[in-house]
Short mmCIF file of C-alpha atoms in Angstrom, two decimals:
data_model
loop_
_atom_site.label_atom_id
_atom_site.label_comp_id
_atom_site.label_asym_id
_atom_site.label_seq_id
_atom_site.Cartn_x
_atom_site.Cartn_y
_atom_site.Cartn_z
CA MET A 157 0.00 0.00 0.00
CA ALA A 158 2.75 2.51 0.86
CA ASN A 159 6.44 3.13 1.43
CA VAL A 160 7.39 3.99 5.01
CA LEU A 161 10.67 5.40 6.32
CA ILE A 162 11.59 4.61 9.95
CA ILE A 163 14.21 6.87 11.56
CA GLY A 164 15.99 5.35 14.58
CA ALA A 165 17.41 1.87 15.13
CA GLY A 166 17.24 1.54 18.91
CA GLY A 167 14.95 -0.80 20.80
CA VAL A 168 11.76 0.96 19.70
CA GLY A 169 12.92 1.37 16.10
CA SER A 170 13.61 -2.34 15.94
CA VAL A 171 10.11 -3.20 17.19
CA VAL A 172 8.49 -0.76 14.74
CA ALA A 173 10.44 -2.30 11.85
CA HIS A 174 9.50 -5.85 12.91
CA LYS A 175 5.80 -5.01 13.28
CA CYS A 176 5.66 -3.10 9.99
CA ALA A 177 7.22 -6.13 8.28
CA MET A 178 4.60 -8.35 9.94
CA ASN A 179 1.91 -6.11 8.38
CA SER A 180 3.41 -5.91 4.90
CA HIS A 181 -0.04 -5.66 3.30
CA VAL A 182 -0.01 -2.04 4.57
CA PHE A 183 3.72 -1.32 4.72
CA THR A 184 4.66 -2.58 1.28
CA THR A 185 8.21 -1.17 1.25
CA ILE A 186 10.14 -0.36 4.43
CA MET A 187 13.37 1.52 4.97
CA LEU A 188 15.13 1.72 8.34
CA ALA A 189 17.67 4.52 8.71
CA SER A 190 19.86 5.81 11.51
CA ARG A 191 23.21 7.43 12.13
CA THR A 192 24.77 3.93 12.40
CA LYS A 193 23.83 1.84 9.36
CA ALA A 194 25.29 -1.34 10.88
CA LYS A 195 22.51 -1.30 13.51
CA CYS A 196 19.92 -1.05 10.76
CA ASP A 197 21.55 -3.90 8.82
CA ARG A 198 21.49 -6.15 11.90
CA ILE A 199 17.77 -5.50 12.42
CA ALA A 200 17.07 -6.02 8.71
CA ALA A 201 18.84 -9.41 8.78
CA GLU A 202 16.82 -10.41 11.85
CA ILE A 203 13.55 -9.42 10.15
CA GLN A 204 14.47 -11.34 7.00
CA GLU A 205 15.24 -14.44 9.08
CA MET A 206 12.18 -14.24 11.34
CA HIS A 207 9.47 -12.91 9.01
CA GLY A 208 10.79 -13.50 5.51
CA VAL A 209 10.50 -9.81 4.64
CA ALA A 210 13.32 -7.77 3.12
CA ILE A 211 13.66 -4.17 4.26
CA GLN A 212 16.03 -1.49 3.03
CA THR A 213 18.54 0.34 5.22
CA ALA A 214 20.35 3.67 5.05
CA GLN A 215 22.65 5.98 6.99
CA VAL A 216 21.39 9.44 7.87
CA ASP A 217 22.07 12.18 10.40
CA ALA A 218 18.56 13.22 11.47
CA ASP A 219 19.88 16.50 12.86
CA VAL A 220 20.69 17.67 9.32
CA VAL A 221 17.54 18.69 7.47
CA ALA A 222 19.20 18.61 4.04
CA ASP A 223 20.38 15.02 4.57
CA MET A 224 16.89 13.96 5.68
CA VAL A 225 15.30 15.67 2.68
CA ALA A 226 17.72 13.95 0.31
CA LEU A 227 16.92 10.53 1.81
CA ILE A 228 13.18 11.15 1.70
CA ARG A 229 13.30 12.26 -1.93
CA SER A 230 15.43 9.25 -2.84
CA PHE A 231 13.22 6.65 -1.12
CA GLN A 232 9.89 8.48 -1.62
CA PRO A 233 7.98 7.30 1.45
CA VAL A 234 4.41 8.37 2.15
CA LEU A 235 5.18 8.62 5.87
CA VAL A 236 8.21 9.12 8.11
CA ILE A 237 8.04 7.36 11.49
CA ASN A 238 10.39 9.21 13.84
CA VAL A 239 11.64 6.97 16.66
CA ALA A 240 14.97 8.76 16.97
CA LEU A 241 15.73 11.14 19.86
CA PRO A 242 13.25 13.84 20.96
CA TYR A 243 15.94 16.46 20.19
CA GLN A 244 15.50 15.55 16.52
CA ASP A 245 11.73 16.02 16.22
CA LEU A 246 11.86 19.53 14.77
CA PRO A 247 14.50 18.93 12.08
CA ILE A 248 12.64 15.80 10.97
CA MET A 249 9.36 17.74 10.85
CA ASP A 250 11.10 20.43 8.81
CA ALA A 251 12.40 17.77 6.41
CA CYS A 252 8.93 16.24 6.02
CA LEU A 253 7.44 19.64 5.19
CA GLU A 254 10.17 20.37 2.64
CA ALA A 255 9.89 16.95 1.01
CA GLY A 256 6.07 16.76 1.22
CA VAL A 257 5.51 13.64 3.34
CA HIS A 258 3.50 12.83 6.46
CA TYR A 259 5.16 12.64 9.90
CA MET A 260 4.69 10.85 13.21
CA ASP A 261 6.70 10.37 16.43
CA THR A 262 6.47 8.79 19.88
CA ALA A 263 7.81 11.55 22.14
CA ASN A 264 7.55 15.33 22.11
CA TYR A 265 10.39 17.68 21.36
CA GLU A 266 12.87 18.77 23.99
CA PRO A 267 16.01 20.87 23.55
CA LYS A 268 19.25 19.00 24.01
CA ASP A 269 20.71 21.49 26.47
CA VAL A 270 17.62 22.03 28.66
CA ALA A 271 15.68 19.29 30.47
CA LYS A 272 12.31 20.64 29.36
CA PHE A 273 9.74 18.93 27.21
CA GLU A 274 6.46 20.38 26.02
CA TYR A 275 4.29 20.37 22.92
CA SER A 276 4.41 24.11 22.18
CA TRP A 277 7.27 23.77 19.67
CA GLN A 278 5.44 21.11 17.67
CA TRP A 279 1.94 22.53 17.99
CA ALA A 280 3.38 25.67 16.35
CA TYR A 281 3.70 23.62 13.11
CA LYS A 282 -0.09 23.08 12.84
CA GLU A 283 -0.84 25.69 10.15
CA ARG A 284 2.21 24.75 8.08
CA PHE A 285 1.16 21.09 7.95
CA GLU A 286 -2.46 22.05 7.20
CA GLN A 287 -1.43 24.34 4.36
CA ALA A 288 0.83 21.62 2.92
CA GLY A 289 -1.99 19.05 3.11
CA LEU A 290 0.18 16.92 5.39
CA MET A 291 -0.46 15.24 8.74
CA ALA A 292 1.81 15.12 11.79
CA LEU A 293 0.81 12.69 14.54
CA LEU A 294 2.53 13.39 17.85
CA GLY A 295 3.41 11.04 20.67
CA CYS A 296 2.03 7.78 19.31
CA GLY A 297 3.74 5.29 21.62
CA PHE A 298 2.11 3.91 24.75
CA ASP A 299 2.56 6.73 27.23
CA PRO A 300 2.19 9.07 25.47
CA GLY A 301 -0.02 7.49 22.83
CA ALA A 302 -2.15 4.56 23.90
CA THR A 303 -2.89 6.25 27.24
CA GLN A 304 -4.43 9.15 25.32
CA VAL A 305 -6.41 6.72 23.16
CA PHE A 306 -7.59 5.00 26.37
CA THR A 307 -8.75 8.36 27.74
CA ALA A 308 -10.56 9.26 24.51
CA TYR A 309 -12.17 5.81 24.44
CA ALA A 310 -13.38 6.27 28.01
CA ASN A 311 -14.76 9.70 27.18
CA LYS A 312 -16.55 8.38 24.09
CA HIS A 313 -18.10 5.25 25.57
CA HIS A 314 -18.21 5.48 29.36
CA PHE A 315 -18.55 9.07 30.54
CA ASP A 316 -20.63 12.17 30.04
CA ARG A 317 -18.00 14.02 32.08
CA MET A 318 -14.54 12.92 33.19
CA ASP A 319 -13.36 14.50 36.45
CA TYR A 320 -10.24 12.63 37.61
CA LEU A 321 -7.55 10.85 35.59
CA ASP A 322 -4.65 8.81 36.93
CA ILE A 323 -2.32 7.18 34.41
CA VAL A 324 -0.55 4.25 36.08
CA ASP A 325 2.61 2.66 34.63
CA CYS A 326 4.32 -0.36 36.13
CA ASN A 327 7.31 -2.32 34.88
CA ALA A 328 7.55 -5.39 37.10
CA GLY A 329 10.16 -7.02 34.89
CA ASN A 330 13.62 -8.23 35.85
CA HIS A 331 16.49 -7.87 33.37
CA GLY A 332 19.16 -9.15 35.75
CA LYS A 333 21.30 -6.00 35.54
CA ALA A 334 22.40 -4.00 38.58
CA PHE A 335 21.25 -0.77 36.89
CA ALA A 336 19.86 -0.15 33.43
CA THR A 337 17.20 2.02 31.81
CA ASN A 338 14.48 0.52 29.63
CA PHE A 339 14.72 3.25 27.01
CA ASN A 340 17.33 5.82 26.06
CA PRO A 341 19.22 6.63 29.31
CA GLU A 342 19.55 10.33 28.49
CA ILE A 343 15.81 10.74 28.04
CA ASN A 344 14.85 8.40 30.89
CA ILE A 345 17.09 10.00 33.52
CA ARG A 346 16.32 13.58 32.45
CA GLU A 347 12.61 12.79 32.73
CA ILE A 348 12.58 11.33 36.23
CA THR A 349 15.08 13.68 37.87
CA GLN A 350 13.05 16.79 37.03
CA PRO A 351 10.41 18.21 39.43
CA GLY A 352 7.09 16.40 39.27
CA ARG A 353 3.94 18.14 38.07
CA TYR A 354 0.25 17.36 37.98
CA TRP A 355 -2.93 19.20 37.01
CA GLU A 356 -5.44 20.22 39.65
CA ASN A 357 -8.30 22.74 39.58
CA GLY A 358 -7.11 24.52 36.46
CA GLU A 359 -3.42 24.87 37.25
CA TRP A 360 -0.17 22.93 37.31
CA ILE A 361 1.09 21.92 40.74
CA GLU A 362 4.88 21.44 40.86
CA ILE A 363 6.44 19.09 43.44
CA PRO A 364 9.99 17.94 44.22
CA ALA A 365 11.01 14.91 42.13
CA MET A 366 9.62 11.63 43.48
CA SER A 367 8.09 13.33 46.53
CA ILE A 368 4.55 11.92 46.15
CA HIS A 369 4.34 8.14 46.14
CA LYS A 370 2.24 5.23 47.37
CA PRO A 371 1.72 1.55 46.59
CA ILE A 372 -0.69 0.83 43.73
CA ASP A 373 -2.01 -2.66 43.00
CA TYR A 374 -1.40 -3.58 39.34
CA PRO A 375 -3.41 -6.38 37.64
CA GLY A 376 -1.55 -9.67 37.58
CA ILE A 377 1.42 -8.10 39.35
CA GLY A 378 0.35 -6.86 42.77
CA PRO A 379 1.26 -3.75 44.76
CA ARG A 380 4.24 -1.69 43.60
CA GLU A 381 5.46 1.64 44.97
CA SER A 382 4.44 4.28 42.44
CA TYR A 383 5.66 7.87 42.09
CA VAL A 384 4.03 10.98 40.62
CA LEU A 385 6.02 12.30 37.63
CA TYR A 386 5.28 14.89 35.01
CA HIS A 387 4.57 13.14 31.73
CA GLU A 388 3.97 14.85 28.42
CA GLU A 389 0.53 13.45 27.60
CA LEU A 390 -0.91 15.33 30.57
CA GLU A 391 -0.33 18.61 28.71
CA SER A 392 -2.53 17.67 25.76
CA LEU A 393 -5.10 15.67 27.76
CA VAL A 394 -6.04 18.56 30.05
CA LYS A 395 -6.27 20.81 26.98
CA ASN A 396 -8.52 18.44 25.06
CA PHE A 397 -10.61 17.26 28.04
CA PRO A 398 -11.17 20.50 29.98
CA THR A 399 -13.60 18.94 32.47
CA LEU A 400 -10.69 17.17 34.19
CA LYS A 401 -10.31 18.55 37.71
CA ARG A 402 -7.14 16.54 38.34
CA ALA A 403 -4.78 14.58 36.11
CA ARG A 404 -1.69 12.72 37.32
CA PHE A 405 0.88 10.24 36.04
CA TRP A 406 2.29 7.47 38.26
CA MET A 407 5.30 5.22 37.53
CA THR A 408 6.89 2.42 39.52
CA PHE A 409 10.56 2.30 40.52
CA GLY A 410 12.34 -0.34 42.57
CA GLN A 411 14.42 0.70 45.55
CA ALA A 412 17.67 -0.51 43.96
CA TYR A 413 17.01 1.67 40.91
CA LEU A 414 16.32 4.72 43.07
CA THR A 415 19.46 4.13 45.15
CA HIS A 416 21.64 3.93 42.04
CA LEU A 417 19.99 7.05 40.66
CA GLU A 418 20.54 8.99 43.87
CA VAL A 419 24.23 8.10 43.89
CA LEU A 420 24.62 9.07 40.22
CA GLN A 421 22.94 12.42 40.89
CA ASN A 422 25.07 13.05 43.97
CA VAL A 423 28.32 12.53 42.08
CA GLY A 424 27.23 14.63 39.09
CA MET A 425 26.79 11.87 36.52
CA THR A 426 23.27 13.00 35.55
CA ARG A 427 24.38 16.54 34.60
CA ILE A 428 23.59 17.72 31.07
CA ASP A 429 26.04 20.65 31.05
CA ALA A 430 29.59 20.20 29.77
CA VAL A 431 32.53 19.52 32.10
CA LYS A 432 36.24 19.50 31.26
CA PHE A 433 37.91 16.07 31.17
CA GLN A 434 41.49 15.76 29.97
CA GLY A 435 41.14 18.98 28.03
CA MET A 436 37.87 18.02 26.35
CA ASP A 437 34.27 19.00 26.99
CA ILE A 438 32.08 16.02 27.88
CA ILE A 439 28.45 15.78 29.02
CA PRO A 440 28.34 13.48 32.09
CA LEU A 441 24.93 12.05 31.19
CA GLU A 442 26.10 11.23 27.65
CA PHE A 443 29.13 9.45 29.11
CA LEU A 444 26.86 7.54 31.50
CA LYS A 445 24.72 6.47 28.54
CA ALA A 446 27.82 5.04 26.87
CA VAL A 447 28.68 2.79 29.82
CA LEU A 448 25.17 1.61 30.73
CA PRO A 449 23.62 -1.46 29.04
CA ALA A 450 21.87 -0.49 25.82
CA PRO A 451 18.08 -0.82 26.20
CA ASP A 452 17.88 -3.01 23.10
CA SER A 453 20.31 -5.47 24.73
CA LEU A 454 18.03 -6.24 27.69
CA GLY A 455 15.40 -8.37 25.99
CA GLU A 456 16.89 -11.86 25.89
CA ASN A 457 16.78 -12.61 29.61
CA TYR A 458 14.02 -10.21 30.64
CA THR A 459 11.19 -11.77 32.67
CA GLY A 460 7.97 -10.38 34.13
CA GLN A 461 5.36 -7.95 32.85
CA THR A 462 4.52 -4.33 32.30
CA SER A 463 1.08 -2.96 33.18
CA ILE A 464 -0.03 0.46 31.90
CA GLY A 465 -3.47 1.97 32.06
CA CYS A 466 -5.84 4.82 32.87
CA GLN A 467 -7.96 5.02 36.01
CA ILE A 468 -10.80 7.53 35.63
CA LYS A 469 -13.64 8.82 37.76
CA GLY A 470 -16.51 10.86 36.39
CA VAL A 471 -20.23 10.89 35.67
CA LYS A 472 -22.42 8.84 33.32
CA ASP A 473 -26.21 9.33 33.06
CA GLY A 474 -26.17 11.35 36.25
CA ASP A 475 -24.36 8.70 38.31
CA GLU A 476 -20.77 8.63 39.47
CA ARG A 477 -18.67 6.04 37.65
CA THR A 478 -15.15 4.65 37.86
CA TYR A 479 -13.38 3.07 34.91
CA PHE A 480 -10.06 1.28 34.52
CA ILE A 481 -8.61 0.43 31.10
CA TRP A 482 -5.18 -1.19 30.76
CA ASN A 483 -2.78 -3.53 28.99
CA ASN A 484 -0.33 -6.04 30.47
CA CYS A 485 2.64 -7.04 28.31
CA ASP A 486 5.07 -9.91 28.94
CA HIS A 487 8.81 -9.34 28.39
CA ALA A 488 9.59 -12.93 27.41
CA GLU A 489 6.72 -13.14 24.93
CA THR A 490 7.75 -9.92 23.19
CA TYR A 491 11.32 -11.18 22.89
CA ARG A 492 10.13 -14.34 21.20
CA GLU A 493 8.01 -12.33 18.76
CA VAL A 494 10.28 -9.41 17.81
CA ARG A 495 13.54 -9.82 19.78
CA GLY A 496 12.64 -6.86 21.98
CA GLN A 497 11.71 -6.24 25.60
CA ALA A 498 8.22 -5.12 26.62
CA VAL A 499 9.03 -1.44 27.19
CA SER A 500 10.23 -1.14 23.60
CA TYR A 501 7.30 -3.28 22.41
CA THR A 502 4.64 -1.20 24.15
CA THR A 503 6.07 1.89 22.46
CA GLY A 504 6.78 0.38 19.05
CA VAL A 505 3.50 -1.44 18.47
CA PRO A 506 1.31 1.68 18.99
CA ALA A 507 3.65 3.58 16.66
CA MET A 508 3.05 0.98 13.97
CA ILE A 509 -0.71 1.09 14.63
CA GLY A 510 -0.80 4.88 14.33
CA ALA A 511 1.14 4.67 11.08
CA MET A 512 -1.23 1.97 9.80
CA LEU A 513 -4.29 4.11 10.58
CA MET A 514 -2.71 7.09 8.83
CA LEU A 515 -1.75 5.12 5.72
CA THR A 516 -5.16 3.46 5.41
CA GLY A 517 -6.89 6.84 5.70
CA VAL A 518 -8.64 6.08 8.99
CA TRP A 519 -6.63 8.68 10.90
CA MET A 520 -5.60 10.89 8.00
CA LYS A 521 -6.27 14.63 8.15
CA PRO A 522 -3.92 17.57 7.58
CA GLY A 523 -2.46 19.38 10.56
CA VAL A 524 -0.70 18.47 13.80
CA TRP A 525 -2.61 16.12 16.09
CA ASN A 526 -2.35 14.29 19.39
CA CYS A 527 -3.76 10.78 19.62
CA GLU A 528 -6.79 11.65 21.77
CA GLU A 529 -8.07 14.02 19.05
CA LEU A 530 -8.75 11.08 16.71
CA ASP A 531 -11.29 8.23 16.81
CA PRO A 532 -10.06 5.76 19.47
CA ASP A 533 -12.08 2.75 18.33
CA PRO A 534 -9.95 1.57 15.38
CA PHE A 535 -6.79 2.00 17.47
CA ILE A 536 -8.21 -0.17 20.29
CA GLU A 537 -9.28 -2.74 17.69
CA GLN A 538 -5.74 -2.93 16.33
CA MET A 539 -4.18 -3.15 19.80
CA ASN A 540 -6.22 -6.31 20.35
CA LYS A 541 -4.99 -7.72 17.02
CA GLN A 542 -1.34 -6.64 17.21
CA GLY A 543 -0.20 -8.06 20.57
CA LEU A 544 -1.40 -5.49 23.12
CA PRO A 545 -4.78 -6.80 24.36
CA VAL A 546 -6.92 -4.22 26.14
CA ASN A 547 -8.73 -4.93 29.41
CA GLU A 548 -11.39 -2.80 31.12
CA ARG A 549 -13.37 -2.75 34.37
CA ILE A 550 -16.29 -0.50 35.30
CA ASN A 551 -17.25 0.71 38.78
CA ILE A 552 -14.45 -0.88 40.76
CA PRO A 553 -12.69 0.80 43.67
CA LEU A 554 -9.70 2.83 42.48
CA PRO A 555 -6.58 3.43 44.64
CA HIS A 556 -6.95 7.22 44.77
CA GLU A 557 -8.52 9.81 47.02
CA TYR A 558 -11.22 12.02 45.57
CA PRO A 559 -12.65 15.21 47.09
CA ALA A 560 -16.12 14.80 48.53
#
């Protein structure tokens, strides 16, 4: 049906490439490109062996708009799937506009030298994409992505008014490493070391990092200590669902992980400003990334599950209602299917689904969009078909306090 260009050959890029190849009736020709072509070639060989599908590979520096434009014009994709680094979102969007192709990503833009992520930079592209007749789909992973689809699905089918939203994210897996991050260490550590934020009564409440926490019971896993973070989908959800009185994001962390992180912070290894080392400028966090296990190397011996969902309280037909919608994903099963761990899988599969809905015209309209602004039903249908089965419960007790 269409050519697709995937930018980024990390753990998520690998999953996206695998799943696109497994749906070759939609993704008829696939190219995987990154700064390191050897990584793309390794993934391509794996896909050929496992799924019998040949994909093309290329080298490209996604920071350089001219190089991206040249690659796009050479390969002529209908859509670029950006699963590179969030720092590269804007140059890739610029390249898509110049070359006249659709765009999607899984994480919003953040500057490389400031630990700040928000949608304002990308939302500013809305008129340019509309005028070009092109679509940009933002944040189509799991969180962000599927969590926004879950919220839109709840709003469409289960509520007349949503009042309280808690996104809950648990990784109860064990990779056997003393310390490792499940996605890019730079992005992961920058995200969780920043002050937390949540939405309440029309304003953002900022809190010290990891200062609000409690045990939450996750389906099939049990209670895990969960911490309030600021997560990017909250920004668009409170904009698009203005009835929300409170919206929060919770994520689990084990004590060993937090201890390692505290030590790394205390000794300056999480800094993102340059320091002098043997006459050279180095960024401590970039050096830390180089010595930590690569996220795409964790899959083979990973055991356990992830559990991610939305817990919502609101009103339906005049009565108060609670609703819980979630997915559990097994690390070992995802490794058998696509040679990836579940954190990469839960990001990569929704990215493929979003791309599929765009290419088939189901989610295609010019402009810049977040996932909750589009019809959630076909996305949920594909999650159930593509390895991320969706569960839901109505009117059960939820582990949160609500004002009387």
